[in-house]
Amino acid sequence: MAKRTYGEIAGFPPGSMFADRRALYDAGVHRVLQGGICGGKDGSESIVVSGGYPDDEDYGNELIYTGHGGRLPDSDVHVADQEFIVGNAGLARSSTDGNPVRVIRGAGGVPDHSPPSGFRYDGLFRVADYWHATGRDGFRVWRFYLVQDDQPELLLDDEGFGAPGHRGPVDRTQATIQRLARSTAKAQRVKALHRHNCQVCGICIETPAGRYAEAAHIQGLGKPHHGPDLAGNILCLCPNHHVMFDTGAIYVDHGWTVRYSANDEEIGELRRMPSHVIDVTYLAYHRMHVVP
Amino acid sequence: MAKRTYGEIAGFPPGSMFADRRALYDAGVHRVLQGGICGGKDGSESIVVSGGYPDDEDYGNELIYTGHGGRLPDSDVHVADQEFIVGNAGLARSSTDGNPVRVIRGAGGVPDHSPPSGFRYDGLFRVADYWHATGRDGFRVWRFYLVQDDQPELLLDDEGFGAPGHRGPVDRTQATIQRLARSTAKAQRVKALHRHNCQVCGICIETPAGRYAEAAHIQGLGKPHHGPDLAGNILCLCPNHHVMFDTGAIYVDHGWTVRYSANDEEIGELRRMPSHVIDVTYLAYHRMHVVP
């Protein structure tokens, strides 16, 4: 599997123009010379919107993008169903992983939102939803609802992992109350380390797009708690235990035992990894401020 | 328990002015004559921000509000810890339930954001977070981070339940990817009917603020699926099964059996209530378009 590069590419901010697909490729903005989707089942990092699919809908900061497959080479006509593989599965995976997708528009797209010639990088979008439908040619097409991201800085961490583009304050409002939305690069690594198994109960949510877990910042990221985006401040949790942790229904005690806050009853020991060192300072903050 | 009225009060849009607490009370905007929080452990519907608490922070569209209790009558000085009861527990409950809070500002607050005299209704806010800390007087205070809501129309349903204020298109982007955020009135009723037990596994997430579940719109609300906000299009699910349903990892078949989509293996029968009639049309839409 190719190593994916999510987020913005250094030196190519939104609005950057490219003469052709080769220029896009050389810049690393869209790292395949053919095909609208750059990605595989582990995730898709960029798409080119250029009007090739009659089912595409482009509204500027939102677009409904048709997946790939089902067409003969060099043809616009569908002759088969699109399958949930390669870039299609990858866009779904980027959605559940909370990774952004670079959107590049070509001259062939909707006039209001497309460049007059060549290609333009238009920024980072999130895959807010995906589903399948019957396309205009009568075959199954996968459709992806992408929404422009207003907070690309969340992708960066203090090591510059991801894309070394712009950086700004993290907005907790957006960062923590969304589920299928954003992950920081650090959060992604913690989840991968635990193979998306919940550190409380050990389960992993299996989805058609792959394994799913949530990264819980122990001391909340950004406002109002101003916790840092560091692996030591992150737990990998299933959605149920994420809700319980965030509301103070459960906590981790001094000896790594997870307990219900209502009666201090033991649930079990927090599942830990030698390569993921949790900073107990943050667990103390959680016990001190979040548990009633 | 008093019947709560969440959302905007008809005839009193944001910016409405009131001479005194009695006028606020008579309008139904803040339905207690004394106290900054109108609510109980079942939820809090409105708060008055008037500078009484030195720990309050008001940034306009965001504010950090101090809970009530711990002070002697007619005194600003804390003499005891604030407890997680009444209006404090209610604001937490409004957070986990996804209900909005009416924010009223009084003349005594931060000059930039407060009316010159009397009281002003400033719109609906969401309780994005809550925690406790040691206040300036050395006692425990509960703190609530409220963020102004940009989509109050989500509160309304086709029966006008909730507040018959303004209505607008529902934005799926916000509506479905947030967890501790918004509920429609219809969604709240479906969750209450099932006592917040998941219709797939029967569990309920117990939090310090009360029972927690999520309302899953079977055919997605608003863009891009344009499903309706009707009880027949809503399931009450735990967060884990909500993720699995939304990603098509599970589905409900013709005979109400819930199955894994990977192998069609049976999980169990969907837990139903005679008073909550699910429209199978939407389940068919989910099988047809969301399950790979």
Coordinates of C-alpha atoms in Angstrom, one line a residue:
Chain A
M1 CA 0.0 0.0 0.0
A2 CA 1.2 3.4 -0.9
K3 CA 1.9 5.7 2.1
R4 CA -0.9 8.2 2.1
T5 CA -0.3 11.9 2.6
Y6 CA -3.4 13.6 4.0
G7 CA -3.9 17.3 4.2
E8 CA -2.4 20.1 2.5
I9 CA 0.9 19.9 0.6
A10 CA 3.6 22.4 1.6
G11 CA 3.9 25.2 -0.9
F12 CA 0.5 24.6 -2.5
P13 CA -2.2 26.5 -0.7
P14 CA -5.8 26.5 -1.9
G15 CA -6.0 28.4 -5.2
S16 CA -2.7 27.0 -6.5
M17 CA -3.0 26.4 -10.3
F18 CA -1.5 23.6 -12.3
A19 CA -1.3 23.3 -16.1
D20 CA -2.0 19.6 -16.4
R21 CA -2.2 16.3 -14.5
R22 CA 1.6 15.9 -14.7
A23 CA 2.1 19.2 -12.8
L24 CA -0.4 18.0 -10.2
Y25 CA 1.5 14.8 -9.9
D26 CA 4.9 16.4 -9.6
A27 CA 3.6 18.7 -6.9
G28 CA 2.3 15.7 -4.9
V29 CA -1.1 17.3 -4.8
H30 CA -2.8 14.4 -6.8
R31 CA -0.3 11.5 -6.9
V32 CA -1.8 9.5 -9.7
L33 CA -1.6 10.5 -13.4
Q34 CA -4.8 8.9 -14.3
G35 CA -8.0 8.5 -12.4
G36 CA -10.1 10.9 -10.4
I37 CA -9.4 9.4 -7.0
C38 CA -5.9 8.9 -5.5
G39 CA -6.3 6.3 -2.8
G40 CA -6.9 2.7 -1.9
K41 CA -8.9 0.8 0.7
D42 CA -6.7 2.3 3.4
G43 CA -8.0 5.8 2.5
S44 CA -8.2 8.3 -0.3
E45 CA -6.2 11.5 -0.2
S46 CA -7.3 13.5 -3.1
I47 CA -9.9 13.7 -5.9
V48 CA -10.1 15.6 -9.2
V49 CA -13.5 17.0 -10.1
S50 CA -13.5 17.8 -13.8
G51 CA -17.0 17.1 -15.1
G52 CA -16.4 13.6 -16.3
Y53 CA -19.3 12.1 -14.5
P54 CA -22.8 13.3 -15.3
D55 CA -23.9 12.4 -11.8
D56 CA -21.5 14.8 -10.1
E57 CA -23.0 17.8 -8.4
D58 CA -20.8 20.8 -7.5
Y59 CA -22.1 23.5 -5.2
G60 CA -18.7 25.1 -4.4
N61 CA -18.1 24.4 -0.8
E62 CA -20.1 21.1 -1.0
L63 CA -20.1 18.6 -3.7
I64 CA -21.5 15.2 -4.5
Y65 CA -18.8 13.2 -6.2
T66 CA -19.3 9.9 -8.1
G67 CA -16.9 7.1 -7.4
H68 CA -14.8 5.3 -10.0
G69 CA -15.2 2.1 -11.9
G70 CA -17.9 0.6 -14.1
R71 CA -16.8 2.4 -17.3
L72 CA -14.7 1.3 -20.2
P73 CA -11.3 3.0 -20.6
D74 CA -11.7 6.4 -22.3
S75 CA -15.4 6.2 -22.1
D76 CA -18.0 8.2 -20.2
V77 CA -20.6 5.5 -20.4
H78 CA -21.2 3.1 -17.5
V79 CA -21.3 -0.5 -18.5
A80 CA -21.2 -2.1 -15.1
D81 CA -21.9 -1.5 -11.4
Q82 CA -19.2 0.4 -9.4
E83 CA -17.7 -1.7 -6.7
F84 CA -16.9 -0.8 -3.1
I85 CA -13.1 -1.2 -3.7
V86 CA -10.0 0.9 -4.2
G87 CA -10.6 4.6 -4.3
N88 CA -14.3 4.2 -3.5
A89 CA -13.7 2.2 -0.4
G90 CA -10.9 4.7 0.4
L91 CA -13.1 7.7 0.3
A92 CA -15.4 5.9 2.7
R93 CA -12.4 5.0 4.9
S94 CA -11.3 8.7 4.9
S95 CA -14.7 9.5 6.2
T96 CA -14.7 7.1 9.1
D97 CA -11.1 7.8 9.9
G98 CA -11.8 11.6 9.9
N99 CA -9.1 12.3 7.3
P100 CA -9.4 15.2 4.8
V101 CA -9.5 14.9 1.1
R102 CA -7.7 17.4 -1.2
V103 CA -10.1 18.6 -3.9
I104 CA -8.8 19.6 -7.3
R105 CA -11.1 21.1 -9.9
G106 CA -10.4 20.9 -13.6
A107 CA -11.6 23.2 -16.4
G108 CA -14.2 20.7 -17.5
G109 CA -16.4 21.1 -14.4
V110 CA -19.3 23.4 -13.5
P111 CA -18.4 26.9 -14.8
D112 CA -19.2 28.7 -11.6
H113 CA -16.7 26.7 -9.5
S114 CA -14.1 25.5 -12.0
P115 CA -10.9 27.1 -13.3
P116 CA -10.9 28.5 -16.9
S117 CA -8.1 26.2 -17.8
G118 CA -5.9 23.5 -16.3
F119 CA -6.4 22.5 -12.7
R120 CA -6.8 24.3 -9.4
Y121 CA -6.3 22.9 -5.9
D122 CA -9.4 24.1 -3.9
G123 CA -8.6 23.0 -0.4
L124 CA -9.5 20.2 2.0
F125 CA -12.9 18.6 2.2
R126 CA -14.4 16.0 4.5
V127 CA -16.4 13.1 3.3
A128 CA -19.5 13.7 5.3
D129 CA -21.5 10.8 3.9
Y130 CA -21.4 8.1 1.2
W131 CA -24.0 5.8 -0.3
H132 CA -24.9 4.2 -3.6
A133 CA -27.5 4.8 -6.1
T134 CA -28.5 4.0 -9.7
G135 CA -26.7 6.4 -12.0
R136 CA -28.0 7.9 -15.2
D137 CA -26.8 4.9 -17.2
G138 CA -28.7 2.5 -15.0
F139 CA -25.8 1.0 -13.1
R140 CA -24.8 1.3 -9.5
V141 CA -22.6 4.3 -8.7
W142 CA -21.1 5.2 -5.4
R143 CA -21.7 8.8 -4.3
F144 CA -19.7 10.8 -1.8
Y145 CA -20.9 14.0 -0.1
L146 CA -17.9 16.2 0.5
V147 CA -18.0 19.4 2.5
Q148 CA -15.2 22.0 2.6
D149 CA -13.2 21.9 5.8
D150 CA -13.0 25.1 7.7
Q151 CA -10.3 23.9 10.1
P152 CA -7.4 22.3 8.2
E153 CA -5.0 23.2 11.0
L154 CA -6.4 20.3 13.0
L155 CA -4.4 18.0 10.8
L156 CA -1.1 19.1 12.1
D157 CA 0.7 18.0 15.2
D158 CA 3.8 19.3 16.9
E159 CA 6.1 17.1 14.8
G160 CA 4.7 18.5 11.6
F161 CA 3.3 15.1 10.7
G162 CA 0.8 15.4 7.9
A163 CA 0.9 18.5 5.9
P164 CA 3.2 21.3 7.0
G165 CA 0.8 24.0 5.9
H166 CA -0.9 26.6 8.0
R167 CA -1.5 26.2 11.6
G168 CA -3.9 27.9 13.9
P169 CA -5.8 27.6 17.1
V170 CA -7.8 24.4 17.6
D171 CA -11.5 25.0 18.0
R172 CA -12.9 22.5 20.5
T173 CA -16.4 23.2 19.6
Q174 CA -15.9 21.6 16.2
A175 CA -13.2 19.3 17.3
T176 CA -14.9 17.2 19.9
I177 CA -18.6 17.2 19.2
Q178 CA -18.4 15.7 15.8
R179 CA -18.2 12.0 15.3
L180 CA -17.5 11.1 11.7
A181 CA -15.5 14.2 11.3
R182 CA -12.0 15.3 12.1
S183 CA -9.0 13.4 13.5
T184 CA -5.7 14.9 14.3
A185 CA -2.7 13.1 12.9
K186 CA -1.7 12.2 16.4
A187 CA -5.1 10.8 17.1
Q188 CA -4.9 8.7 14.0
R189 CA -1.6 7.2 15.1
V190 CA -3.0 6.3 18.6
K191 CA -6.0 4.6 17.0
A192 CA -3.8 2.7 14.6
L193 CA -1.5 1.6 17.4
H194 CA -4.4 0.0 19.2
R195 CA -5.8 -1.4 16.0
H196 CA -8.9 0.5 16.7
N197 CA -9.7 -1.6 19.8
C198 CA -11.3 0.2 22.7
Q199 CA -8.9 0.7 25.6
V200 CA -11.7 0.1 28.0
C201 CA -13.6 -2.9 26.6
G202 CA -11.4 -4.2 23.8
I203 CA -14.0 -4.2 21.1
C204 CA -13.6 -2.7 17.7
I205 CA -16.5 -1.4 15.5
E206 CA -16.2 -3.1 12.1
T207 CA -17.6 -1.1 9.3
P208 CA -17.7 -1.8 5.5
A209 CA -15.0 1.0 5.3
G210 CA -12.8 -0.7 7.9
R211 CA -12.2 -0.7 11.6
Y212 CA -13.6 2.3 13.5
A213 CA -12.7 3.9 16.9
E214 CA -12.6 7.3 18.3
A215 CA -9.7 9.3 19.8
A216 CA -10.7 10.8 23.1
H217 CA -8.5 13.7 24.3
I218 CA -8.3 13.1 28.0
Q219 CA -7.9 16.8 28.8
G220 CA -10.2 18.3 26.2
L221 CA -8.5 19.7 23.1
G222 CA -8.7 23.5 22.6
K223 CA -11.4 25.5 24.3
P224 CA -12.3 25.5 27.2
H225 CA -9.8 22.9 28.6
H226 CA -6.9 23.7 26.4
G227 CA -5.5 20.2 26.5
P228 CA -2.6 19.4 24.1
D229 CA -2.8 17.2 21.0
L230 CA -0.3 14.7 22.3
A231 CA -0.4 10.9 22.2
G232 CA -0.1 11.0 26.0
N233 CA -3.4 12.9 26.2
I234 CA -5.3 10.6 23.9
L235 CA -7.2 7.3 24.5
C236 CA -8.5 5.0 21.8
L237 CA -12.2 4.3 22.7
C238 CA -15.3 2.8 21.2
P239 CA -18.1 5.5 20.8
N240 CA -20.0 4.2 23.8
H241 CA -17.0 4.4 26.2
H242 CA -16.0 7.8 24.6
V243 CA -19.4 9.2 25.7
M244 CA -19.0 7.7 29.1
F245 CA -15.5 9.1 29.5
D246 CA -16.4 12.6 28.2
T247 CA -19.4 12.8 30.5
G248 CA -17.4 11.6 33.6
A249 CA -19.4 8.3 33.8
I250 CA -16.1 6.4 33.9
Y251 CA -12.6 7.4 34.9
V252 CA -9.2 5.8 35.2
D253 CA -7.7 5.6 38.7
H254 CA -4.1 5.8 39.8
G255 CA -3.5 2.1 39.2
W256 CA -4.9 2.1 35.6
T257 CA -8.2 0.6 36.7
V258 CA -11.2 1.9 34.8
R259 CA -14.1 2.6 37.2
Y260 CA -17.7 3.8 37.1
S261 CA -17.9 7.2 38.8
A262 CA -21.4 6.5 40.2
N263 CA -20.1 3.8 42.7
D264 CA -16.3 3.5 41.9
E265 CA -17.0 -0.1 40.8
E266 CA -14.2 -1.6 38.8
I267 CA -14.8 -2.2 35.1
G268 CA -11.3 -3.5 34.3
E269 CA -7.8 -2.4 33.6
L270 CA -7.1 0.1 30.9
R271 CA -5.6 -1.7 27.9
R272 CA -2.2 -0.2 27.3
M273 CA 0.6 -0.5 24.8
P274 CA 4.3 0.0 25.6
S275 CA 4.5 2.3 22.6
H276 CA 1.6 4.5 23.7
V277 CA 2.6 6.2 27.0
I278 CA -0.3 7.9 28.6
D279 CA 0.5 10.9 30.8
V280 CA -1.2 10.4 34.1
T281 CA -1.4 14.2 34.6
Y282 CA -4.2 14.3 32.1
L283 CA -6.0 11.4 33.8
A284 CA -5.8 13.3 37.1
Y285 CA -7.2 16.4 35.3
H286 CA -10.1 14.3 34.1
R287 CA -10.8 12.9 37.6
M288 CA -10.5 16.3 39.1
H289 CA -12.6 18.3 36.7
V290 CA -14.9 16.1 34.7
V291 CA -16.1 13.4 37.2
P292 CA -18.8 14.9 39.3
Chain B
M1 CA -41.2 18.1 37.4
A2 CA -42.1 21.2 35.4
K3 CA -42.7 20.7 31.8
R4 CA -39.7 22.1 30.0
T5 CA -40.0 24.4 27.0
Y6 CA -36.8 24.2 24.9
G7 CA -36.0 26.5 22.1
E8 CA -37.3 29.9 21.1
I9 CA -40.5 31.3 22.5
A10 CA -43.0 32.5 19.8
G11 CA -43.0 36.3 19.5
F12 CA -39.7 36.8 21.2
P13 CA -36.9 36.5 18.6
P14 CA -33.3 37.2 19.6
G15 CA -32.8 40.8 20.5
S16 CA -36.1 41.1 22.3
M17 CA -35.8 43.4 25.3
F18 CA -37.4 43.1 28.7
A19 CA -37.6 45.7 31.4
D20 CA -37.2 43.3 34.3
R21 CA -37.3 39.7 35.5
R22 CA -41.1 39.8 35.8
A23 CA -41.4 40.7 32.1
L24 CA -39.0 37.8 31.2
Y25 CA -41.2 35.5 33.4
D26 CA -44.5 36.7 31.8
A27 CA -43.1 36.1 28.3
G28 CA -42.1 32.6 29.2
V29 CA -38.5 33.3 28.2
H30 CA -37.1 32.7 31.6
R31 CA -39.7 31.0 33.7
V32 CA -38.4 31.6 37.2
L33 CA -38.4 34.9 39.0
Q34 CA -35.2 34.3 40.9
G35 CA -32.1 32.3 40.0
G36 CA -29.9 32.4 36.9
I37 CA -30.9 28.9 35.7
C38 CA -34.4 27.8 34.9
G39 CA -34.3 24.0 35.0
G40 CA -34.1 20.8 37.0
K41 CA -32.3 17.5 36.7
D42 CA -34.4 16.7 33.6
G43 CA -32.9 19.6 31.8
S44 CA -32.4 23.4 31.9
E45 CA -34.1 25.6 29.4
S46 CA -32.7 29.1 30.0
I47 CA -30.1 31.1 31.8
V48 CA -29.6 34.7 32.7
V49 CA -26.1 36.1 32.4
S50 CA -25.9 39.3 34.4
G51 CA -22.4 39.5 35.9
G52 CA -23.3 38.1 39.3
Y53 CA -20.6 35.5 39.2
P54 CA -17.0 36.6 39.1
D55 CA -16.0 33.3 37.4
D56 CA -18.3 33.9 34.4
E57 CA -16.6 34.6 31.0
D58 CA -18.6 36.2 28.2
Y59 CA -17.2 36.2 24.7
G60 CA -20.4 37.0 22.8
N61 CA -21.2 33.9 20.8
E62 CA -19.4 31.7 23.5
L63 CA -19.6 32.0 27.2
I64 CA -18.4 30.1 30.3
Y65 CA -21.2 30.2 32.8
T66 CA -21.0 29.4 36.4
G67 CA -23.6 27.1 37.9
H68 CA -25.7 27.9 40.9
G69 CA -25.5 27.1 44.6
G70 CA -22.9 27.5 47.3
R71 CA -23.8 31.1 48.1
L72 CA -25.8 32.6 50.9
P73 CA -29.1 34.4 49.8
D74 CA -28.4 37.9 48.4
S75 CA -24.6 37.3 48.6
D76 CA -22.0 37.0 45.9
V77 CA -19.6 35.1 48.2
H78 CA -19.3 31.4 48.0
V79 CA -19.4 29.6 51.3
A80 CA -19.8 26.0 50.0
D81 CA -19.2 23.8 47.1
Q82 CA -21.7 23.8 44.3
E83 CA -23.5 20.5 43.9
F84 CA -24.4 18.6 40.7
I85 CA -28.1 19.0 41.3
V86 CA -31.1 21.1 40.0
G87 CA -30.1 23.6 37.4
N88 CA -26.5 22.5 37.3
A89 CA -27.4 18.9 36.6
G90 CA -30.0 20.2 34.2
L91 CA -27.5 22.2 32.0
A92 CA -25.5 19.0 31.8
R93 CA -28.6 17.1 30.9
S94 CA -29.4 19.6 28.2
S95 CA -25.9 19.0 26.8
T96 CA -26.3 15.2 26.6
D97 CA -29.9 15.4 25.3
G98 CA -28.9 17.9 22.6
N99 CA -31.4 20.5 23.8
P100 CA -30.7 24.2 23.4
V101 CA -30.6 26.8 26.2
R102 CA -32.1 30.3 25.9
V103 CA -29.5 32.9 26.9
I104 CA -30.7 36.1 28.4
R105 CA -28.2 38.9 29.2
G106 CA -28.8 41.5 31.9
A107 CA -27.4 45.0 32.2
G108 CA -24.9 43.9 34.8
G109 CA -22.8 41.8 32.5
V110 CA -19.7 42.4 30.3
P111 CA -20.3 45.8 28.7
D112 CA -19.5 44.7 25.1
H113 CA -22.1 42.0 25.1
S114 CA -24.8 43.2 27.6
P115 CA -27.8 45.5 27.2
P116 CA -27.5 49.0 28.6
S117 CA -30.5 48.3 30.8
G118 CA -33.0 45.6 31.6
F119 CA -32.6 42.2 29.9
R120 CA -32.2 41.0 26.4
Y121 CA -32.9 37.6 24.9
D122 CA -29.8 36.7 22.9
G123 CA -30.8 33.4 21.2
L124 CA -30.2 29.7 21.6
F125 CA -26.9 28.2 22.8
R126 CA -25.7 24.7 23.2
V127 CA -23.9 23.4 26.2
A128 CA -20.8 22.1 24.5
D129 CA -19.0 21.1 27.7
Y130 CA -19.2 21.2 31.5
W131 CA -16.8 20.5 34.3
H132 CA -16.0 21.7 37.8
A133 CA -13.2 23.8 39.1
T134 CA -12.2 25.7 42.2
G135 CA -13.8 29.2 42.0
R136 CA -12.2 32.5 43.1
D137 CA -13.6 32.0 46.6
G138 CA -11.9 28.6 47.0
F139 CA -15.1 26.4 46.6
R140 CA -16.1 24.0 43.9
V141 CA -18.0 25.7 41.1
W142 CA -19.6 24.0 38.1
R143 CA -18.8 25.6 34.8
F144 CA -20.7 25.4 31.5
Y145 CA -19.2 26.2 28.1
L146 CA -22.1 27.5 25.9
V147 CA -21.8 28.1 22.2
Q148 CA -24.3 30.0 20.2
D149 CA -26.4 27.8 18.0
D150 CA -26.5 28.6 14.3
Q151 CA -29.3 26.3 13.5
P152 CA -32.3 26.7 15.8
E153 CA -34.7 25.5 13.1
L154 CA -33.6 22.0 13.9
L155 CA -35.6 22.1 17.1
L156 CA -38.9 22.2 15.3
D157 CA -40.9 19.4 13.9
D158 CA -44.0 19.2 11.7
E159 CA -46.3 19.4 14.6
G160 CA -44.8 22.6 15.9
F161 CA -43.6 20.8 19.0
G162 CA -40.9 22.8 20.8
A163 CA -40.8 26.4 19.9
P164 CA -42.8 27.7 16.9
G165 CA -40.2 30.2 15.9
H166 CA -38.4 30.4 12.6
R167 CA -37.9 27.3 10.4
G168 CA -35.4 26.7 7.7
P169 CA -33.7 24.0 5.8
V170 CA -32.0 21.3 7.8
D171 CA -28.2 21.0 7.3
R172 CA -27.2 17.4 7.5
T173 CA -23.5 18.3 7.7
Q174 CA -24.1 19.7 11.2
A175 CA -27.0 17.6 12.1
T176 CA -25.6 14.1 11.8
I177 CA -21.9 14.3 12.4
Q178 CA -22.1 15.8 15.9
R179 CA -22.6 13.7 18.9
L180 CA -23.2 15.9 22.0
A181 CA -25.0 18.4 19.9
R182 CA -28.4 18.8 18.5
S183 CA -31.6 16.8 18.7
T184 CA -34.8 17.4 17.0
A185 CA -37.9 17.5 19.2
K186 CA -39.1 14.3 17.4
A187 CA -35.8 12.6 18.1
Q188 CA -36.1 13.5 21.8
R189 CA -39.5 11.9 22.0
V190 CA -38.3 8.7 20.3
K191 CA -35.4 8.4 22.7
A192 CA -37.7 9.1 25.7
L193 CA -40.2 6.5 24.5
H194 CA -37.4 3.8 24.5
R195 CA -36.1 5.1 27.8
H196 CA -32.8 5.6 25.9
N197 CA -32.3 1.9 25.4
C198 CA -30.7 0.9 22.2
Q199 CA -33.1 -0.7 19.8
V200 CA -30.4 -3.1 18.7
C201 CA -28.7 -4.3 21.9
G202 CA -31.0 -2.9 24.6
I203 CA -28.2 -1.1 26.6
C204 CA -28.4 2.4 27.8
I205 CA -25.4 4.6 28.5
E206 CA -25.7 5.9 32.0
T207 CA -24.0 9.3 32.5
P208 CA -23.9 11.6 35.6
A209 CA -26.3 13.8 33.6
G210 CA -28.8 11.0 33.0
R211 CA -29.5 8.3 30.4
Y212 CA -27.9 8.8 27.0
A213 CA -28.8 7.5 23.6
E214 CA -28.7 8.8 20.0
A215 CA -31.4 9.3 17.5
A216 CA -30.5 7.8 14.1
H217 CA -32.4 9.1 11.2
I218 CA -32.8 6.0 9.0
Q219 CA -32.9 7.9 5.8
G220 CA -30.5 10.8 6.6
L221 CA -32.0 14.1 7.6
G222 CA -31.4 16.9 5.2
K223 CA -28.6 16.9 2.6
P224 CA -27.9 14.7 0.8
H225 CA -30.6 12.1 1.6
H226 CA -33.4 14.5 2.4
G227 CA -35.1 12.1 4.8
P228 CA -37.9 13.5 6.9
D229 CA -37.7 14.3 10.6
L230 CA -40.5 11.9 11.5
A231 CA -40.6 9.3 14.3
G232 CA -41.1 6.6 11.7
N233 CA -37.7 7.5 10.3
I234 CA -35.9 7.5 13.6
L235 CA -34.2 4.7 15.6
C236 CA -33.0 5.1 19.2
L237 CA -29.5 3.6 19.3
C238 CA -26.4 3.5 21.4
P239 CA -23.4 5.3 19.9
N240 CA -21.8 2.1 18.8
H241 CA -24.8 0.8 16.9
H242 CA -25.4 4.3 15.5
V243 CA -22.0 4.2 13.9
M244 CA -22.6 0.7 12.6
F245 CA -26.0 1.6 11.2
D246 CA -24.8 4.8 9.6
T247 CA -21.9 3.1 7.9
G248 CA -24.0 0.2 6.7
A249 CA -22.3 -2.4 8.9
I250 CA -25.7 -3.5 10.1
Y251 CA -29.2 -3.3 8.6
V252 CA -32.8 -4.2 9.5
D253 CA -34.3 -6.8 7.2
H254 CA -38.0 -7.3 6.2
G255 CA -38.9 -9.3 9.3
W256 CA -37.3 -6.7 11.7
T257 CA -34.2 -8.8 12.2
V258 CA -31.0 -6.8 12.6
R259 CA -28.1 -8.3 10.6
Y260 CA -24.5 -7.7 10.0
S261 CA -24.1 -6.7 6.3
A262 CA -20.7 -8.5 6.0
N263 CA -22.3 -11.9 6.2
D264 CA -26.0 -11.3 6.8
E265 CA -25.6 -13.0 10.2
E266 CA -28.4 -12.3 12.6
I267 CA -27.8 -10.0 15.6
G268 CA -31.4 -10.1 17.0
E269 CA -34.8 -8.6 16.5
L270 CA -35.1 -4.8 16.5
R271 CA -36.6 -3.8 19.8
R272 CA -39.9 -2.0 19.0
M273 CA -42.6 -0.2 20.9
P274 CA -46.3 -0.2 19.9
S275 CA -46.3 3.6 20.2
H276 CA -43.3 4.1 17.9
V277 CA -44.2 2.9 14.4
I278 CA -41.2 2.6 12.1
D279 CA -41.9 3.2 8.5
V280 CA -40.3 0.3 6.6
T281 CA -39.9 2.5 3.5
Y282 CA -36.9 4.1 5.2
L283 CA -35.4 0.8 6.3
A284 CA -35.6 -0.2 2.6
Y285 CA -33.9 3.0 1.6
H286 CA -31.1 2.2 4.1
R287 CA -30.7 -1.3 2.8
M288 CA -30.8 -0.1 -0.8
H289 CA -28.4 2.9 -0.6
V290 CA -26.2 2.6 2.5
V291 CA -25.4 -1.1 2.9
P292 CA -22.6 -1.9 0.3

